[in-house]
Short mmCIF file of C-alpha atoms in Angstrom, two decimals:
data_model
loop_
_atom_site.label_atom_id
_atom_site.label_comp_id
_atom_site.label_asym_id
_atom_site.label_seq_id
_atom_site.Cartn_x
_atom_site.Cartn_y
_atom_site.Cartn_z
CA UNK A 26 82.89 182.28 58.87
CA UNK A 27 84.70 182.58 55.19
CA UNK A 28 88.09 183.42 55.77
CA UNK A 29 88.51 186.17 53.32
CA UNK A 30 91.80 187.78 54.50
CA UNK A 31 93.99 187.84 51.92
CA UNK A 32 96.23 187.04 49.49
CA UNK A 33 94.01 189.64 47.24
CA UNK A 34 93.30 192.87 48.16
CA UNK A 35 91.70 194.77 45.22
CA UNK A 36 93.06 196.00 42.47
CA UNK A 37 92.46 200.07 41.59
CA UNK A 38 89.66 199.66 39.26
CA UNK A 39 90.26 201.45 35.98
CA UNK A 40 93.63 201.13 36.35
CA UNK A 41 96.30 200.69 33.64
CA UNK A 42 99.65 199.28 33.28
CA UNK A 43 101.50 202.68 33.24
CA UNK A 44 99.76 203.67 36.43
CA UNK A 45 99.52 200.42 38.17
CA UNK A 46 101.36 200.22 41.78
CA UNK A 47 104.49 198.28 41.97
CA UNK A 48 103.18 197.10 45.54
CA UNK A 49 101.14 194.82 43.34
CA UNK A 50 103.70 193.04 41.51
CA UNK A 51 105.11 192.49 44.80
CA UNK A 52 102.32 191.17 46.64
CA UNK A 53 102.48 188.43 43.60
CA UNK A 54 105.97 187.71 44.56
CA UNK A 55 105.45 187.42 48.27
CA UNK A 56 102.51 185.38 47.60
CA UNK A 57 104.29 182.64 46.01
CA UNK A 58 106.83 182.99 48.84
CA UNK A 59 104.26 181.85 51.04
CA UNK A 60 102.59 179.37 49.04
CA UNK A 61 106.19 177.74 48.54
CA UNK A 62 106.67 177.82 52.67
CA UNK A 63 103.15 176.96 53.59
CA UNK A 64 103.08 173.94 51.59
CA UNK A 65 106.33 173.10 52.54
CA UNK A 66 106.07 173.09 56.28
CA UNK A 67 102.47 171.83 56.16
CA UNK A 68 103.99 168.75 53.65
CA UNK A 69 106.08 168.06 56.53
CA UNK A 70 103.36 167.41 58.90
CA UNK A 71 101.11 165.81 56.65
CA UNK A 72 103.41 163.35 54.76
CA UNK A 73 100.50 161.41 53.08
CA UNK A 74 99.34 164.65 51.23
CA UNK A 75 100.95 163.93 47.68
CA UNK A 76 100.53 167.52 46.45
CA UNK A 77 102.18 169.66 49.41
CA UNK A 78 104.98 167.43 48.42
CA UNK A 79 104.86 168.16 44.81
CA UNK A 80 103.80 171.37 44.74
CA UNK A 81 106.48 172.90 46.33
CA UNK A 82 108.70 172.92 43.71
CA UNK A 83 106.11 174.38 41.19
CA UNK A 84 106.11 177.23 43.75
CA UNK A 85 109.56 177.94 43.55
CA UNK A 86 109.47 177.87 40.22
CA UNK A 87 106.54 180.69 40.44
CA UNK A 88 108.69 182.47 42.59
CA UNK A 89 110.93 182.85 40.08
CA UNK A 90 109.34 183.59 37.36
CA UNK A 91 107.35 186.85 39.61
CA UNK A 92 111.29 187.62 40.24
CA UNK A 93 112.08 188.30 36.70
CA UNK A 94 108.98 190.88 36.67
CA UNK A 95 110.18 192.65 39.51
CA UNK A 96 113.62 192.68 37.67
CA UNK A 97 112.10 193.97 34.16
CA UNK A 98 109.82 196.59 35.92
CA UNK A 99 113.43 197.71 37.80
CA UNK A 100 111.71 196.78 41.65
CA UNK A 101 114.22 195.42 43.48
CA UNK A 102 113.29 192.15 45.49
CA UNK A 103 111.11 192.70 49.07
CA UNK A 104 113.50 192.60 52.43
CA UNK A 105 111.35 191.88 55.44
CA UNK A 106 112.74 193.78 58.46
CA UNK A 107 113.33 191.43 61.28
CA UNK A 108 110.77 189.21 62.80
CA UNK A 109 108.55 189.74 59.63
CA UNK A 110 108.18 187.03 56.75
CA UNK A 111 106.96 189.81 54.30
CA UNK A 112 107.02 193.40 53.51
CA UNK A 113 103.16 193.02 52.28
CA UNK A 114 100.54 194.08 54.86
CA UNK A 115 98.72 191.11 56.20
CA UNK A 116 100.67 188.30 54.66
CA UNK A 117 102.64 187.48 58.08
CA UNK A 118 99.09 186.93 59.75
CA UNK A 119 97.67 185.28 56.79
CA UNK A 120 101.00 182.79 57.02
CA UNK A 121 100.40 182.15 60.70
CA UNK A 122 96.52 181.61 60.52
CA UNK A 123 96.61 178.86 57.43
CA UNK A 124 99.41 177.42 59.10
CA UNK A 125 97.67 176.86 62.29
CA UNK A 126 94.46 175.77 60.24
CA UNK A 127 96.31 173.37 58.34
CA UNK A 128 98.20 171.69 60.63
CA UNK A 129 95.00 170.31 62.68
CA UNK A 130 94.14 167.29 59.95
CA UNK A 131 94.80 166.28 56.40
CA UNK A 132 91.55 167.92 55.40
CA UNK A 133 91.77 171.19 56.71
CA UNK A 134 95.58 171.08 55.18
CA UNK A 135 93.84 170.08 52.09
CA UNK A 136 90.99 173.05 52.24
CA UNK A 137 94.07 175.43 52.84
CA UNK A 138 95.25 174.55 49.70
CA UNK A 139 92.50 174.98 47.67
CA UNK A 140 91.74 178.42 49.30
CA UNK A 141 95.44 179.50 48.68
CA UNK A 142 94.65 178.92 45.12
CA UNK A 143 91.80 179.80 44.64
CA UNK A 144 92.62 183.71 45.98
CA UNK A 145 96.16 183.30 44.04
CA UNK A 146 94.32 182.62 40.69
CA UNK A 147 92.17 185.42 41.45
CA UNK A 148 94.90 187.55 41.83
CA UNK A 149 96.96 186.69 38.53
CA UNK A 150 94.00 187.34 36.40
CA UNK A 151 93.61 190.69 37.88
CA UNK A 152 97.10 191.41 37.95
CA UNK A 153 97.08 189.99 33.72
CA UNK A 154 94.80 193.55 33.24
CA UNK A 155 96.92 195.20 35.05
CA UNK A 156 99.94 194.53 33.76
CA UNK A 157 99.38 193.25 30.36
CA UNK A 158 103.21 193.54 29.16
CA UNK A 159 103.34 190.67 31.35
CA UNK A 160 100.40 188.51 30.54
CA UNK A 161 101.69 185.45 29.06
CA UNK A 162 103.80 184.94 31.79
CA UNK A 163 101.14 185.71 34.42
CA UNK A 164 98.41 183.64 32.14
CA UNK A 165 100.98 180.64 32.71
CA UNK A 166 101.55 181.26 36.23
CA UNK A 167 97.55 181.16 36.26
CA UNK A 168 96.97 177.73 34.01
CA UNK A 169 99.76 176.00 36.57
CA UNK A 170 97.72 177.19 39.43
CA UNK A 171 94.19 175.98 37.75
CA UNK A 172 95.99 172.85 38.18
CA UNK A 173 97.19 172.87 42.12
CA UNK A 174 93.73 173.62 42.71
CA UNK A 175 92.39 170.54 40.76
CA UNK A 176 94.91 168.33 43.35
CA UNK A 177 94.23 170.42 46.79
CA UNK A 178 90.55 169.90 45.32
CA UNK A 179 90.67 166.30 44.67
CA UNK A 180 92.18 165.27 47.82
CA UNK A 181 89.79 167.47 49.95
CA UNK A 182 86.62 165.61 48.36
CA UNK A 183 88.66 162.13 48.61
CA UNK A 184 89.11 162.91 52.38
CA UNK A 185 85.28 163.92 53.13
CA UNK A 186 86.36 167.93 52.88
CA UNK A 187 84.25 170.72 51.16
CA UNK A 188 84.71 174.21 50.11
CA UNK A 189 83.01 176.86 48.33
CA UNK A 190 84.75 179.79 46.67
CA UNK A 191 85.78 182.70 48.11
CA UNK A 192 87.71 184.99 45.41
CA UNK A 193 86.44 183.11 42.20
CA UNK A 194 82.88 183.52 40.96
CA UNK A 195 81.24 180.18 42.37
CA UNK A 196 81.19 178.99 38.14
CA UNK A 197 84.48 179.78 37.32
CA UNK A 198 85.87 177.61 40.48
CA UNK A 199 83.54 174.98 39.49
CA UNK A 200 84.93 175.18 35.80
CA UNK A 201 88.21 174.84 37.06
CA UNK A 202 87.92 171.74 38.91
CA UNK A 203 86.28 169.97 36.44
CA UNK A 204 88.60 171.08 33.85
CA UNK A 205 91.53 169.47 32.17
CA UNK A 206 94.93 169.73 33.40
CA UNK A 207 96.23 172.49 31.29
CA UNK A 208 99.63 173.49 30.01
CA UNK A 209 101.10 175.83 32.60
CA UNK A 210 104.39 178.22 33.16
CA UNK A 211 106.18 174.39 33.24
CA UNK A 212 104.62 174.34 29.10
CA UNK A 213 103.08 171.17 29.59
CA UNK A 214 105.41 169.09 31.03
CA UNK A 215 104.04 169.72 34.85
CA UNK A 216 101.99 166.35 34.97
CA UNK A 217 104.86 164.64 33.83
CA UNK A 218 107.35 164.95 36.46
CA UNK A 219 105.40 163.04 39.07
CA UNK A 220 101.16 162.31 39.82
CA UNK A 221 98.81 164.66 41.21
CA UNK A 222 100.29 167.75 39.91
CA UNK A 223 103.32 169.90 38.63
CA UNK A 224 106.01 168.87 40.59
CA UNK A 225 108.02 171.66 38.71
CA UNK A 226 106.33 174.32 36.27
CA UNK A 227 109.48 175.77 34.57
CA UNK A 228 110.21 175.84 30.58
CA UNK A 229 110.59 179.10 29.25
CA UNK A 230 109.63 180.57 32.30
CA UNK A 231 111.60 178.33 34.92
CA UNK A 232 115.15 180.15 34.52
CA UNK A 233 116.33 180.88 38.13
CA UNK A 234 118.74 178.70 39.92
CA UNK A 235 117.55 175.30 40.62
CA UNK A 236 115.58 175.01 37.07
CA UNK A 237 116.68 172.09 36.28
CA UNK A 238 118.48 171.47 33.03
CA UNK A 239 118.77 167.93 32.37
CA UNK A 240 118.73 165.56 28.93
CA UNK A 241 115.66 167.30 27.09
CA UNK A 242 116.33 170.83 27.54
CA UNK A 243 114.94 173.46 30.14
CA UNK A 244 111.63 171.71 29.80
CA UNK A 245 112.49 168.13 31.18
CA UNK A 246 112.16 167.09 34.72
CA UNK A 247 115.34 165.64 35.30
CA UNK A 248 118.46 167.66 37.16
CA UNK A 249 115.40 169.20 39.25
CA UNK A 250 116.23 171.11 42.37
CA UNK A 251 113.88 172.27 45.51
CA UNK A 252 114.36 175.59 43.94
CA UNK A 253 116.81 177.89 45.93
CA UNK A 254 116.84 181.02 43.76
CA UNK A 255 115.64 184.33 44.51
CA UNK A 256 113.59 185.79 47.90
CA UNK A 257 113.55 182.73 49.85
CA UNK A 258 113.65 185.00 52.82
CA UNK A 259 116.24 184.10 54.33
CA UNK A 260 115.98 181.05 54.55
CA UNK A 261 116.20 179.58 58.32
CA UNK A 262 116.60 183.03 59.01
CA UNK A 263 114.90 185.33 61.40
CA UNK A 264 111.89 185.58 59.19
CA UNK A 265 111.05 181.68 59.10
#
């Protein structure tokens, strides 16, 4: 049975930016705070998996950038209470359940992946209508996540895995994995940092702590960090 949980619950159709519910914009946020964990502990079980080692940092970089719309749209950043990982309804339990899934084998790590992405990319184009002061940066956030699902993808198939989409239109998922790696929030510079995938999408849109400002300017991969900015949650606080 599809799990279909998730990281999108529907946007208010007909909506428009001026009406559009802040718990929105932070559902974005708190689902690249999971993305950025969920790889992260499931790279630590599954070693071999180049892109939960990668992508992580691409991830915090996300976060990041959904932390500067919360600033601009005055929405301060989510506080779980104790014993919680997020303020967002059904995140925790979506957290728990891909984490168990994930850690059974290197191909269901590699299906969670994909299914992360594909419901994240789903998201970010609605939110784009939503919130259309905030497009470009949401349209980037979308083109860097077109290509974490091209490497969750291409390991899957390389392992023997399959998926079919559950948030995407079965052609537009299709389209996206055989499409081109495109220039992301990291403004085309993701691919170079390392094989497989971004290993930090940043540029104009990476500017939290931990961007990485080496030789090159804003855009080049060295002076990289993990990304410690913003909503981490904690870190190895109660909430992880």
């Amino acid at each position: 049975m599809k799990t279909t949980t998730l990281l999108i619950a529907c946007l208010a159709l007909g909506s428009v930016a001026a009406a559009a519910d802040n718990s929105h914009l932070v559902r974005l946020y708190e689902e690249e705070v999971l993305a950025h964990d969920l790889y992260v502990a499931l790279g630590k079980k599954h070693p071999d998996i180049r892109p939960l080692q990668n992508i992580p940092h691409s991830e915090a970089r996300h976060r990041e950038v959904m932390a500067d719309i919360l600033k601009a749209e005055g929405i301060n950043i989510p506080k779980p209470p104790e014993g919680r990982r997020f303020t967002t309804r059904g995140l925790d339990r979506t957290y728990r359940q891909w984490l168990k899934e994930g850690r059974r084998s290197e191909v269901d790590a590699c299906r969670v992946g994909v299914r992360l992405e594909d419901h994240d990319i789903a998201d970010l184009r609605a939110a784009q209508k939503d919130f259309p002061q905030h497009k470009e940066a949401l349209a980037n956030l979308e083109a860097a996540s077109n290509n974490h699902l091209r490497a969750f993808h291409r390991n899957l198939t390389g392992r023997g895995g399959k998926y079919e989409a559950e948030a995407l239109p079965a052609a537009d998922f299709k389209a996206i994995v055989d499409g081109e790696m495109q220039r992301g929030a990291c403004g085309g510079d993701c691919g170079k940092c390392g094989p497989d995938n971004n290993r930090a999408d940043r540029g104009k849109w990476g500017r939290g702590p931990g961007a990485g400002k080496g030789p090159g300017g804003p855009r080049s991969c060295k002076g990289q960090g993990q990304g410690n900015g913003r909503g981490r949650q904690g870190g190895g606080g109660p909430n992880r």
